[in-house]
Amino acid sequence: MAPITKECDYLVIGGGSGGLASARRASGQYGAKTIAVESNRLGGTCVNVGCVPKKVTWNAAAIAESLKDARAYGFSFKETAPFDWTTFKHKRDAYVKRLNGIYERNLSNDKVEYLHGRAHLLSKNEAEVVLDDGSKTIIRTKKMLLATGGHPTIPQDIPGSEMGITSDGFFDLEKQPKKVAVVGAGYIAVEMAGMFNALGSETHLFIRHENFLRNFDPMIQETITKEYERQGIHIHRNSSQSKLEKGDQDNWMKLHYKDSKGEGVLDIDCLLWAIGRSPEVEDLGLDKAGIKQNEKGQIIADDYQNTNVDNIYSLGDVSGKVELTPVAIAAGRKLSDRLFGGSQFQGSKLDYTNIPSVVFAHPEVGSIGLNEPDAREQYGDENIKVYKTNFTAMYYAMMEAEEKGPTSYKLICAGKEEKVVGLHILGIGSSEMLQGFGVAVKLGATKKDFDNCVAIHPTSAEELVTLK
């Protein structure tokens, strides 16, 4: 059977947050004939195996912590059964499935044609889509967006590594592991380890250096690493893994490793690799269109999301600028404004500076702007002034000293006007807190602006406007 041929103004390959945002803006707001192609579930990593189910799980972990803390406030109760991981997992799956349906309805409402299949480029203005039933559709397009996202990486040089799971596999776990090894030091590893531990799994975190979250400010790195140890997470510093093999019990494994204390073997029933992510480009056919990639395989795109090929654009995780869902959404909408919105949008692009980000660790971490070493390098030591504080949040007032978690805040200011060029916070409520302070930093607030804001008492956030 000969392939069906379709034509459109805008072909979007990738049904994640960025691709869908761009497709809907192009079609729904500007009337461009748009086709969106996705080979997996709509919503991409964020909705299916990322931000959304992660935050739901983090909520469960936070509730577990609250139940533990409640005794210090005078509550007395008995736990009649352990956390029901399986029931929770199925309810979380159902929630995600509802979101998939909402995304598909939104495409229909904005008159975006949706094809479920795998796309491969044939040329710079043509792609072949292999649909679920094996049939093929050829799409000729005037403009094309590549927003295929990424996938977790599994090490290829460690025997038995395929016995482990990734963050994708975390959301497929039907039963709660008893003893977990998480390998990695980025935000995914830290979030997964924190959730496992709070929900009752014995958790081992293997990192290559002394601290984790090494792209964050040193204050964050040092404080959260110590806090994870206080909470009972086993941190294996300066570690490497040499082999993963079947264990003595069914569904158990033996992890052979080396860390700062020497060599060892750990019996575990779950290993989660969180060592990084790779772009989803393996069978995309980039060479057919002459699209350039960097050394990581990511599609090279400029600040306007242009690739090196005219009328082909890329954004989101596959291009690797800032791998955050709201960044991809904002970039996708800005791109469609520029491509289809008329001359008033000809300069439309996302500003990639001062993007706030949060790590849903235990406690939460928030950051916007430069960390202290980068600020000193960019502005010079003599032009940087740092304000910071460490304190115990009032939430812990009723608890014993060994049960109290840290709160640490830092403002990094540059120049005579003391413009805030970095803000870093760790502690309860940091995720919600950062959004508002992020607006201030984005607007160019100074230390004086912070000082001029009357504090809200009693809160942890007031410390940011009373720093001395």
Coordinates of C-alpha atoms in Angstrom, one line a residue, residues 155-163 183 206 238-245 254-259 262-266 268 271 273:
P155 CA 26.0 2.9 31.3
Q156 CA 27.2 0.6 28.6
D157 CA 30.6 -0.3 30.2
I158 CA 29.3 -2.0 33.4
P159 CA 28.4 -5.7 33.2
G160 CA 24.8 -6.3 34.2
S161 CA 23.9 -2.6 34.0
E162 CA 20.7 -3.5 32.1
M163 CA 19.3 -5.1 35.3
V183 CA 23.6 6.1 41.1
F206 CA 26.4 6.7 45.0
N238 CA 34.0 9.1 45.2
S239 CA 32.3 6.0 44.0
S240 CA 32.3 3.8 40.9
Q241 CA 30.5 0.7 40.0
S242 CA 32.2 -2.3 38.4
K243 CA 29.5 -5.0 38.1
L244 CA 25.8 -5.8 38.7
E245 CA 24.8 -9.4 39.0
K254 CA 24.6 -7.6 44.0
L255 CA 26.2 -4.3 43.2
H256 CA 30.0 -4.4 43.1
Y257 CA 31.4 -0.9 43.8
K258 CA 34.3 1.2 45.1
D259 CA 34.0 4.3 47.2
G262 CA 37.2 0.9 49.8
E263 CA 35.6 -1.8 47.8
G264 CA 32.3 -3.5 48.6
V265 CA 29.3 -5.5 47.5
L266 CA 25.8 -4.3 48.2
I268 CA 19.8 -4.6 46.7
L271 CA 19.2 -0.1 41.3
W273 CA 20.7 4.8 37.2

